[in-house]
Amino acid sequence: MSSESIFPSPANLSRETVAVTAGRPAREPDAPVNPPIVLSSTFHGTGTPVPGERVYGRFSNPTWDPFEEALSELEGAELPALVFASGLAAVAAALSLVPVGGVLVMPRHSYQGSLLLAAEEAANGRFTVRTVDVADTEDVVAALRGSAAWTADGFGPASMLWIESPTNPMLEVAEIEVLTRAAHEAGALVVADNTFSTPLVTRPLELGADVVLHSVTKYLAGHSDVVLGALATSSGELRTRLHSYRSLHGSIGGPFEVWLALRGLRTLALRVQRSQATAGLLAQRLVDHPGVEAVRYPGLPGDAGHERAAKQMDGFGSILCIEVAGGAAAAEAVAEKVRLWLPATSLGGVESLIERRRRQPAEPQSVPENLLRLSVGIEDAEDLWDDLAQALAR
Ligand code: PLP
């Protein structure tokens, strides 16, 4: 922890409780129960700066500490997390760990911004990217080892494995523990983007990942009112490199935004429990709907990722995707006809959002044209169902 005034949670609490207790100010007479927002770009020093001193607002801010402490406790990281200006700023920082001339193995259905950034780095000659079906363990292991099918790029074993599970937006489930072992055998670091799951549902560090990434914008903050990102790791060496990247690139979050994220985190468990339960209910009903060709949700027994998800996740998440009968136009019409669901991009807020992902030109072409991504919020499940059913019926 970088501040003595922050009180870690007592040991052995459930994560649901930790989300409420972590990062509180120390219990002292007249101390606030919530950390204050510190608006200062610079800090008093003691002469020549010593390690751990705040010095300047691009290196450190007391408002970041409670959020970073809370996220590290939730993810099971041994060191405080690092908050970033956005999820994508955290992606950029994580990609900086790939050495020049290295190899990045990445799911072909990763978040489009992560794919674009990796492609840009590759185009600039910094490293090469091998995109894989992350649900196909054999394919990923071959790409990690740089075996026969992958030698065409002229590179050897991988330097980094990127994991999203479930993937955005195809909801494929990776065998995280098997893949992290194979990556380490190949000498690669593992970064897991845990945005879709949250630490209440999947804990990649426990499954062997080296760094866990969040778009805090989504579930952690939870109210669609901030843009932030974060990285957590138990490795002192990696944390130092990532911290130094953040300071040098200035990819820092504003104190108010980080304070809002901690406020949002306090209700994470309630929000996730409710939205996840509703997502499961809607998925089951949508399977039988004549207007729907396919439902993607790892909680469905028939879903390709169901068995894996049941093993490594606590629940199945709050995102589901449907492929609407009638193609892109029919899917677009559903997104227009809903009255309660909001047709907007993003996910993980209290309000339910619906989006045809291929309306975005950068979305991978392998994502079906008629796929709608549904981010289930915390509204009444029957209200959400009624609205979706009327839009599908028209
Ligand atoms: N990772 C995933 C899985 C995302 O869905 C997103 C954004 O949608 C990001 C990273 C990027 O986060 P941000 O929008 O906060 O920069």
CSV table of C-alpha atoms and ligand atoms in Angstrom, one decimal:
chain,number,residue,atom,x,y,z
A,1,MET,CA,0.0,0.0,0.0
A,2,SER,CA,1.3,3.4,-0.8
A,3,SER,CA,-0.5,5.3,2.0
A,4,GLU,CA,-0.5,4.5,5.7
A,5,SER,CA,-3.9,6.2,6.1
A,6,ILE,CA,-5.6,3.4,4.2
A,7,PHE,CA,-7.0,0.5,6.1
A,8,PRO,CA,-6.9,-2.9,4.4
A,9,SER,CA,-9.8,-5.3,4.9
A,10,PRO,CA,-9.5,-7.8,7.8
A,11,ALA,CA,-8.4,-11.2,6.6
A,12,ASN,CA,-10.7,-14.0,5.4
A,13,LEU,CA,-13.6,-11.9,4.2
A,14,SER,CA,-15.6,-12.9,1.2
A,15,ARG,CA,-15.0,-10.8,-1.9
A,16,GLU,CA,-18.5,-9.4,-1.7
A,17,THR,CA,-17.6,-7.9,1.7
A,18,VAL,CA,-14.1,-6.8,0.6
A,19,ALA,CA,-15.8,-4.7,-2.1
A,20,VAL,CA,-17.4,-2.8,0.7
A,21,THR,CA,-14.6,-2.7,3.3
A,22,ALA,CA,-11.3,-2.3,1.3
A,23,GLY,CA,-9.5,1.0,1.1
A,24,ARG,CA,-11.4,2.7,3.9
A,25,PRO,CA,-9.5,5.4,5.8
A,26,ALA,CA,-8.0,4.2,9.2
A,27,ARG,CA,-10.5,4.2,12.1
A,28,GLU,CA,-9.5,7.3,14.1
A,29,PRO,CA,-11.7,9.8,15.9
A,30,ASP,CA,-13.3,12.2,13.5
A,31,ALA,CA,-11.8,10.4,10.5
A,32,PRO,CA,-14.2,10.2,7.5
A,33,VAL,CA,-15.5,6.7,6.6
A,34,ASN,CA,-14.9,7.5,3.0
A,35,PRO,CA,-11.6,8.7,1.6
A,36,PRO,CA,-11.5,12.3,0.5
A,37,ILE,CA,-10.8,13.6,-3.0
A,38,VAL,CA,-7.4,15.2,-3.0
A,39,LEU,CA,-7.1,17.9,-5.7
A,40,SER,CA,-3.4,18.7,-5.8
A,41,SER,CA,-0.9,18.5,-8.6
A,42,THR,CA,2.1,18.6,-6.4
A,43,PHE,CA,3.1,17.5,-2.9
A,44,HIS,CA,5.5,18.8,-0.2
A,45,GLY,CA,8.8,17.0,-0.2
A,46,THR,CA,11.5,16.3,2.2
A,47,GLY,CA,14.4,17.5,0.1
A,48,THR,CA,15.8,14.9,-2.4
A,49,PRO,CA,12.8,12.7,-3.2
A,50,VAL,CA,13.0,9.2,-1.6
A,51,PRO,CA,11.2,6.1,-3.0
A,52,GLY,CA,7.5,6.1,-2.2
A,53,GLU,CA,7.3,9.9,-1.8
A,54,ARG,CA,4.4,11.4,-3.8
A,55,VAL,CA,6.3,14.3,-5.3
A,56,TYR,CA,4.0,15.2,-8.2
A,57,GLY,CA,0.5,14.4,-9.4
A,58,ARG,CA,1.5,12.4,-12.4
A,59,PHE,CA,3.3,9.9,-10.2
A,60,SER,CA,0.8,9.5,-7.4
A,61,ASN,CA,-2.4,10.9,-5.8
A,62,PRO,CA,-3.9,9.9,-2.4
A,63,THR,CA,-7.3,9.5,-4.1
A,64,TRP,CA,-5.9,6.6,-6.2
A,65,ASP,CA,-4.7,4.6,-3.2
A,66,PRO,CA,-8.0,3.3,-1.8
A,67,PHE,CA,-9.2,2.2,-5.2
A,68,GLU,CA,-5.9,0.6,-6.0
A,69,GLU,CA,-5.9,-1.2,-2.7
A,70,ALA,CA,-9.5,-2.4,-3.1
A,71,LEU,CA,-9.0,-3.7,-6.6
A,72,SER,CA,-5.8,-5.6,-5.6
A,73,GLU,CA,-7.7,-7.2,-2.7
A,74,LEU,CA,-10.5,-8.2,-5.0
A,75,GLU,CA,-8.2,-9.7,-7.7
A,76,GLY,CA,-5.9,-11.3,-5.1
A,77,ALA,CA,-2.9,-9.3,-6.2
A,78,GLU,CA,-0.1,-8.9,-3.6
A,79,LEU,CA,0.6,-5.3,-4.6
A,80,PRO,CA,-1.7,-2.3,-5.0
A,81,ALA,CA,-3.2,-2.1,-8.5
A,82,LEU,CA,-2.5,0.8,-10.8
A,83,VAL,CA,-5.3,3.0,-12.1
A,84,PHE,CA,-5.1,4.4,-15.6
A,85,ALA,CA,-6.8,7.1,-17.6
A,86,SER,CA,-8.9,4.5,-19.5
A,87,GLY,CA,-9.1,0.8,-20.2
A,88,LEU,CA,-7.2,1.4,-23.4
A,89,ALA,CA,-4.5,3.3,-21.6
A,90,ALA,CA,-4.1,0.2,-19.4
A,91,VAL,CA,-4.0,-1.9,-22.6
A,92,ALA,CA,-1.2,0.3,-24.0
A,93,ALA,CA,0.8,0.0,-20.8
A,94,ALA,CA,0.4,-3.8,-20.7
A,95,LEU,CA,1.5,-4.0,-24.4
A,96,SER,CA,4.6,-2.1,-23.5
A,97,LEU,CA,5.8,-5.3,-21.7
A,98,VAL,CA,6.1,-7.0,-25.1
A,99,PRO,CA,9.8,-6.6,-26.0
A,100,VAL,CA,10.8,-5.1,-29.4
A,101,GLY,CA,10.9,-7.9,-31.9
A,102,GLY,CA,8.7,-10.1,-29.7
A,103,VAL,CA,5.5,-12.0,-30.4
A,104,LEU,CA,2.0,-11.3,-29.0
A,105,VAL,CA,-0.6,-14.0,-29.1
A,106,MET,CA,-4.0,-12.5,-29.0
A,107,PRO,CA,-7.6,-13.7,-29.3
A,108,ARG,CA,-9.1,-12.8,-32.6
A,109,HIS,CA,-12.2,-11.6,-30.9
A,110,SER,CA,-10.5,-9.4,-28.3
A,111,TYR,CA,-12.0,-5.9,-27.6
A,112,GLN,CA,-11.5,-4.1,-30.9
A,113,GLY,CA,-9.5,-1.3,-29.4
A,114,SER,CA,-6.9,-3.8,-28.0
A,115,LEU,CA,-6.7,-5.5,-31.5
A,116,LEU,CA,-6.3,-2.1,-33.2
A,117,LEU,CA,-3.6,-1.0,-30.8
A,118,ALA,CA,-1.7,-4.3,-31.2
A,119,ALA,CA,-2.0,-4.1,-35.0
A,120,GLU,CA,-0.6,-0.5,-34.9
A,121,GLU,CA,2.4,-1.6,-32.8
A,122,ALA,CA,2.9,-4.5,-35.3
A,123,ALA,CA,2.6,-2.1,-38.3
A,124,ASN,CA,5.3,0.1,-36.6
A,125,GLY,CA,7.5,-2.9,-36.4
A,126,ARG,CA,7.6,-3.1,-32.6
A,127,PHE,CA,6.4,-6.7,-32.4
A,128,THR,CA,4.4,-9.3,-34.3
A,129,VAL,CA,0.9,-10.4,-33.5
A,130,ARG,CA,-0.6,-14.0,-33.8
A,131,THR,CA,-4.3,-13.9,-33.6
A,132,VAL,CA,-5.9,-17.2,-32.4
A,133,ASP,CA,-9.3,-18.7,-31.4
A,134,VAL,CA,-8.7,-18.5,-27.7
A,135,ALA,CA,-11.2,-21.3,-27.1
A,136,ASP,CA,-9.1,-23.6,-29.2
A,137,THR,CA,-6.4,-24.5,-26.6
A,138,GLU,CA,-4.3,-26.5,-29.1
A,139,ASP,CA,-4.2,-23.6,-31.5
A,140,VAL,CA,-3.2,-21.2,-28.8
A,141,VAL,CA,-0.4,-23.5,-27.5
A,142,ALA,CA,1.0,-23.9,-31.0
A,143,ALA,CA,1.0,-20.1,-31.5
A,144,LEU,CA,2.8,-19.8,-28.1
A,145,ARG,CA,5.4,-22.3,-29.0
A,146,GLY,CA,5.8,-20.9,-32.5
A,147,SER,CA,5.4,-24.4,-33.9
A,148,ALA,CA,5.2,-25.4,-37.6
A,149,ALA,CA,1.9,-23.6,-38.5
A,150,TRP,CA,3.2,-20.4,-37.1
A,151,THR,CA,6.8,-20.2,-38.4
A,152,ALA,CA,5.7,-18.2,-41.5
A,153,ASP,CA,6.0,-15.0,-39.6
A,154,GLY,CA,9.7,-15.8,-39.0
A,155,PHE,CA,9.5,-15.4,-35.3
A,156,GLY,CA,9.9,-18.0,-32.5
A,157,PRO,CA,8.0,-18.5,-29.2
A,158,ALA,CA,5.7,-15.9,-27.9
A,159,SER,CA,6.6,-13.1,-25.4
A,160,MET,CA,3.1,-12.4,-24.3
A,161,LEU,CA,-0.3,-14.2,-24.2
A,162,TRP,CA,-3.3,-11.9,-24.1
A,163,ILE,CA,-6.5,-13.5,-22.7
A,164,GLU,CA,-10.1,-12.4,-22.8
A,165,SER,CA,-12.5,-14.8,-21.3
A,166,PRO,CA,-15.4,-14.6,-22.1
A,167,THR,CA,-14.3,-12.7,-25.3
A,168,ASN,CA,-15.9,-9.5,-26.4
A,169,PRO,CA,-18.3,-9.9,-28.1
A,170,MET,CA,-18.3,-13.6,-29.0
A,171,LEU,CA,-18.3,-14.9,-25.4
A,172,GLU,CA,-15.8,-17.7,-26.1
A,173,VAL,CA,-14.3,-19.1,-23.0
A,174,ALA,CA,-10.5,-19.8,-22.7
A,175,GLU,CA,-9.0,-22.6,-20.6
A,176,ILE,CA,-7.2,-20.0,-18.5
A,177,GLU,CA,-5.1,-22.2,-16.3
A,178,VAL,CA,-3.9,-24.5,-19.1
A,179,LEU,CA,-3.1,-21.6,-21.3
A,180,THR,CA,-1.1,-19.7,-18.6
A,181,ARG,CA,1.0,-22.8,-17.9
A,182,ALA,CA,1.7,-23.2,-21.6
A,183,ALA,CA,2.6,-19.5,-21.9
A,184,HIS,CA,5.0,-19.7,-19.0
A,185,GLU,CA,6.6,-22.8,-20.5
A,186,ALA,CA,7.1,-20.9,-23.7
A,187,GLY,CA,8.6,-17.9,-21.7
A,188,ALA,CA,5.6,-15.6,-22.3
A,189,LEU,CA,3.9,-13.3,-19.8
A,190,VAL,CA,0.2,-13.5,-19.5
A,191,VAL,CA,-2.1,-10.5,-19.4
A,192,ALA,CA,-5.8,-11.2,-18.8
A,193,ASP,CA,-8.5,-8.6,-19.6
A,194,ASN,CA,-11.0,-9.3,-16.9
A,195,THR,CA,-13.4,-6.5,-17.8
A,196,PHE,CA,-16.3,-8.8,-18.7
A,197,SER,CA,-16.1,-11.0,-15.6
A,198,THR,CA,-15.0,-8.8,-12.8
A,199,PRO,CA,-13.0,-10.4,-9.9
A,200,LEU,CA,-16.2,-11.6,-8.4
A,201,VAL,CA,-16.7,-14.0,-11.3
A,202,THR,CA,-13.2,-14.8,-12.6
A,203,ARG,CA,-9.8,-14.3,-10.9
A,204,PRO,CA,-7.1,-14.7,-13.6
A,205,LEU,CA,-4.2,-14.2,-11.1
A,206,GLU,CA,-5.3,-17.3,-9.2
A,207,LEU,CA,-5.3,-19.1,-12.5
A,208,GLY,CA,-1.7,-18.1,-13.3
A,209,ALA,CA,-1.9,-14.8,-15.2
A,210,ASP,CA,0.8,-12.3,-14.5
A,211,VAL,CA,-1.2,-9.1,-15.0
A,212,VAL,CA,-5.0,-8.6,-14.9
A,213,LEU,CA,-6.5,-5.7,-16.8
A,214,HIS,CA,-9.8,-3.8,-16.4
A,215,SER,CA,-11.7,-1.2,-18.3
A,216,VAL,CA,-12.9,0.3,-14.9
A,217,THR,CA,-15.4,2.2,-17.1
A,218,LYS,CA,-17.5,-0.9,-17.1
A,219,TYR,CA,-18.6,-3.0,-14.1
A,220,LEU,CA,-16.1,-1.8,-11.5
A,221,ALA,CA,-17.3,1.8,-11.7
A,222,GLY,CA,-20.7,0.5,-12.8
A,223,HIS,CA,-22.7,3.7,-13.6
A,224,SER,CA,-21.6,4.7,-17.1
A,225,ASP,CA,-20.2,8.0,-15.7
A,226,VAL,CA,-16.4,7.6,-15.8
A,227,VAL,CA,-13.7,6.4,-18.2
A,228,LEU,CA,-10.9,4.6,-16.4
A,229,GLY,CA,-8.7,1.5,-16.6
A,230,ALA,CA,-6.5,-0.5,-14.2
A,231,LEU,CA,-3.8,-3.2,-14.0
A,232,ALA,CA,-3.1,-5.5,-11.1
A,233,THR,CA,-0.1,-7.8,-10.6
A,234,SER,CA,1.7,-9.6,-7.8
A,235,SER,CA,5.1,-9.1,-9.5
A,236,GLY,CA,7.1,-6.2,-8.1
A,237,GLU,CA,9.2,-6.0,-11.2
A,238,LEU,CA,6.2,-5.8,-13.5
A,239,ARG,CA,4.5,-3.3,-11.3
A,240,THR,CA,7.5,-1.0,-11.3
A,241,ARG,CA,7.7,-1.1,-15.1
A,242,LEU,CA,3.9,-0.4,-15.4
A,243,HIS,CA,4.0,2.4,-12.8
A,244,SER,CA,7.0,3.9,-14.6
A,245,TYR,CA,5.1,3.7,-18.0
A,246,ARG,CA,2.0,5.4,-16.4
A,247,SER,CA,4.2,8.2,-15.0
A,248,LEU,CA,6.1,8.8,-18.2
A,249,HIS,CA,3.1,8.6,-20.6
A,250,GLY,CA,0.9,10.6,-18.2
A,251,SER,CA,-1.9,8.1,-18.6
A,252,ILE,CA,-3.4,8.9,-15.2
A,253,GLY,CA,-7.0,9.1,-14.0
A,254,GLY,CA,-8.4,12.3,-12.5
A,255,PRO,CA,-9.0,12.2,-8.7
A,256,PHE,CA,-12.8,12.7,-9.0
A,257,GLU,CA,-13.2,9.9,-11.6
A,258,VAL,CA,-11.2,7.5,-9.4
A,259,TRP,CA,-13.3,8.5,-6.3
A,260,LEU,CA,-16.4,7.7,-8.3
A,261,ALA,CA,-15.0,4.4,-9.3
A,262,LEU,CA,-14.4,3.4,-5.7
A,263,ARG,CA,-18.0,4.6,-4.9
A,264,GLY,CA,-19.2,2.4,-7.7
A,265,LEU,CA,-17.1,-0.6,-6.5
A,266,ARG,CA,-18.9,-0.6,-3.1
A,267,THR,CA,-22.1,-2.0,-4.8
A,268,LEU,CA,-20.3,-4.3,-7.3
A,269,ALA,CA,-21.5,-7.5,-5.7
A,270,LEU,CA,-25.1,-6.5,-5.6
A,271,ARG,CA,-25.0,-5.3,-9.2
A,272,VAL,CA,-23.2,-8.4,-10.5
A,273,GLN,CA,-25.4,-10.8,-8.7
A,274,ARG,CA,-28.6,-9.2,-10.0
A,275,SER,CA,-27.5,-8.6,-13.6
A,276,GLN,CA,-26.0,-12.0,-13.9
A,277,ALA,CA,-29.2,-13.7,-12.7
A,278,THR,CA,-31.2,-11.7,-15.2
A,279,ALA,CA,-28.8,-12.5,-18.0
A,280,GLY,CA,-29.2,-16.2,-17.3
A,281,LEU,CA,-33.0,-15.9,-17.3
A,282,LEU,CA,-33.1,-14.0,-20.5
A,283,ALA,CA,-30.7,-16.3,-22.2
A,284,GLN,CA,-32.9,-19.3,-21.4
A,285,ARG,CA,-36.0,-17.6,-22.8
A,286,LEU,CA,-34.3,-16.3,-25.9
A,287,VAL,CA,-33.1,-19.8,-26.9
A,288,ASP,CA,-36.8,-20.7,-27.7
A,289,HIS,CA,-37.6,-17.4,-29.4
A,290,PRO,CA,-38.5,-17.8,-33.1
A,291,GLY,CA,-36.9,-14.4,-33.8
A,292,VAL,CA,-33.5,-15.5,-32.5
A,293,GLU,CA,-31.2,-17.8,-34.5
A,294,ALA,CA,-28.6,-18.3,-31.8
A,295,VAL,CA,-27.9,-17.3,-28.2
A,296,ARG,CA,-24.4,-17.0,-27.0
A,297,TYR,CA,-24.1,-17.2,-23.2
A,298,PRO,CA,-21.7,-19.5,-21.3
A,299,GLY,CA,-24.4,-20.2,-18.7
A,300,LEU,CA,-26.4,-22.2,-21.2
A,301,PRO,CA,-25.8,-25.9,-20.9
A,302,GLY,CA,-25.6,-26.1,-24.8
A,303,ASP,CA,-23.0,-23.3,-25.0
A,304,ALA,CA,-19.5,-24.4,-26.3
A,305,GLY,CA,-17.8,-22.7,-23.3
A,306,HIS,CA,-20.3,-23.9,-20.6
A,307,GLU,CA,-18.2,-26.7,-19.1
A,308,ARG,CA,-15.0,-24.6,-18.8
A,309,ALA,CA,-17.0,-21.6,-17.5
A,310,ALA,CA,-18.6,-23.7,-14.8
A,311,LYS,CA,-15.1,-24.8,-13.7
A,312,GLN,CA,-13.3,-21.5,-13.6
A,313,MET,CA,-16.0,-18.9,-13.1
A,314,ASP,CA,-18.4,-18.0,-10.2
A,315,GLY,CA,-21.5,-17.5,-12.3
A,316,PHE,CA,-21.5,-16.8,-16.0
A,317,GLY,CA,-21.4,-13.0,-16.4
A,318,SER,CA,-23.9,-10.4,-17.3
A,319,ILE,CA,-23.4,-10.1,-21.1
A,320,LEU,CA,-25.2,-12.3,-23.6
A,321,CYS,CA,-25.3,-12.1,-27.4
A,322,ILE,CA,-28.1,-13.0,-29.8
A,323,GLU,CA,-28.1,-13.5,-33.5
A,324,VAL,CA,-31.4,-12.2,-34.8
A,325,ALA,CA,-33.3,-14.0,-37.6
A,326,GLY,CA,-33.4,-11.9,-40.7
A,327,GLY,CA,-29.9,-10.6,-40.7
A,328,ALA,CA,-28.3,-7.2,-40.0
A,329,ALA,CA,-31.4,-5.1,-40.8
A,330,ALA,CA,-33.6,-7.2,-38.5
A,331,ALA,CA,-31.0,-6.9,-35.7
A,332,GLU,CA,-30.7,-3.1,-36.2
A,333,ALA,CA,-34.6,-2.9,-36.1
A,334,VAL,CA,-34.6,-4.7,-32.7
A,335,ALA,CA,-32.1,-2.2,-31.3
A,336,GLU,CA,-34.3,0.6,-32.6
A,337,LYS,CA,-37.6,-0.8,-31.3
A,338,VAL,CA,-36.6,-1.4,-27.7
A,339,ARG,CA,-37.8,1.2,-25.3
A,340,LEU,CA,-36.2,0.2,-22.0
A,341,TRP,CA,-32.9,-1.2,-23.3
A,342,LEU,CA,-30.6,1.7,-24.4
A,343,PRO,CA,-29.1,1.3,-27.9
A,344,ALA,CA,-25.6,2.4,-27.1
A,345,THR,CA,-22.1,1.0,-27.0
A,346,SER,CA,-20.3,0.0,-23.8
A,347,LEU,CA,-21.4,-2.3,-21.0
A,348,GLY,CA,-21.3,-3.0,-17.3
A,349,GLY,CA,-23.5,-0.1,-16.1
A,350,VAL,CA,-26.7,-0.3,-14.1
A,351,GLU,CA,-28.7,0.4,-17.2
A,352,SER,CA,-29.2,-2.3,-19.9
A,353,LEU,CA,-27.5,-1.6,-23.2
A,354,ILE,CA,-28.0,-3.2,-26.6
A,355,GLU,CA,-25.7,-2.9,-29.6
A,356,ARG,CA,-25.3,-4.5,-33.1
A,357,ARG,CA,-21.5,-4.7,-32.9
A,358,ARG,CA,-20.9,-4.8,-36.7
A,359,ARG,CA,-22.3,-1.3,-37.0
A,360,GLN,CA,-18.8,-0.4,-35.9
A,361,PRO,CA,-16.5,-0.7,-38.9
A,362,ALA,CA,-13.5,-1.8,-36.8
A,363,GLU,CA,-15.3,-4.9,-35.5
A,364,PRO,CA,-13.7,-8.1,-36.7
A,365,GLN,CA,-15.5,-9.5,-39.8
A,366,SER,CA,-15.9,-12.9,-38.1
A,367,VAL,CA,-18.5,-11.3,-35.7
A,368,PRO,CA,-21.9,-12.1,-37.3
A,369,GLU,CA,-23.7,-9.1,-38.9
A,370,ASN,CA,-26.9,-10.0,-37.0
A,371,LEU,CA,-25.2,-10.2,-33.6
A,372,LEU,CA,-26.6,-8.0,-30.9
A,373,ARG,CA,-24.6,-7.6,-27.7
A,374,LEU,CA,-26.8,-7.3,-24.6
A,375,SER,CA,-25.2,-5.8,-21.4
A,376,VAL,CA,-27.8,-6.6,-18.8
A,377,GLY,CA,-28.3,-4.0,-16.1
A,378,ILE,CA,-30.1,-4.1,-12.8
A,379,GLU,CA,-33.7,-3.2,-13.9
A,380,ASP,CA,-36.5,-5.6,-13.2
A,381,ALA,CA,-36.0,-8.9,-15.2
A,382,GLU,CA,-39.6,-9.1,-16.5
A,383,ASP,CA,-39.5,-5.5,-17.7
A,384,LEU,CA,-36.4,-6.2,-19.6
A,385,TRP,CA,-37.9,-9.4,-21.1
A,386,ASP,CA,-41.2,-7.7,-22.1
A,387,ASP,CA,-39.3,-4.9,-23.9
A,388,LEU,CA,-37.0,-7.3,-25.7
A,389,ALA,CA,-39.9,-9.6,-26.6
A,390,GLN,CA,-42.0,-6.8,-28.1
A,391,ALA,CA,-39.0,-5.6,-30.1
A,392,LEU,CA,-38.3,-9.1,-31.4
A,393,ALA,CA,-42.0,-9.7,-32.2
A,394,ARG,CA,-42.4,-6.7,-34.6
B,1,PLP,N1,-11.3,-4.2,-22.6
B,1,PLP,C1,-12.6,-4.5,-22.9
B,1,PLP,C2,-13.0,-6.0,-22.8
B,1,PLP,C3,-13.5,-3.6,-23.2
B,1,PLP,O1,-14.8,-3.9,-23.5
B,1,PLP,C4,-13.1,-2.2,-23.4
B,1,PLP,C5,-14.1,-1.2,-23.8
B,1,PLP,O2,-15.2,-1.4,-24.2
B,1,PLP,C6,-11.8,-1.9,-23.1
B,1,PLP,C7,-10.9,-2.9,-22.7
B,1,PLP,C8,-11.3,-0.5,-23.2
B,1,PLP,O3,-11.7,0.3,-22.1
B,1,PLP,P1,-12.0,1.9,-22.1
B,1,PLP,O4,-13.2,2.1,-23.0
B,1,PLP,O5,-12.2,2.2,-20.7
B,1,PLP,O6,-10.8,2.5,-22.7
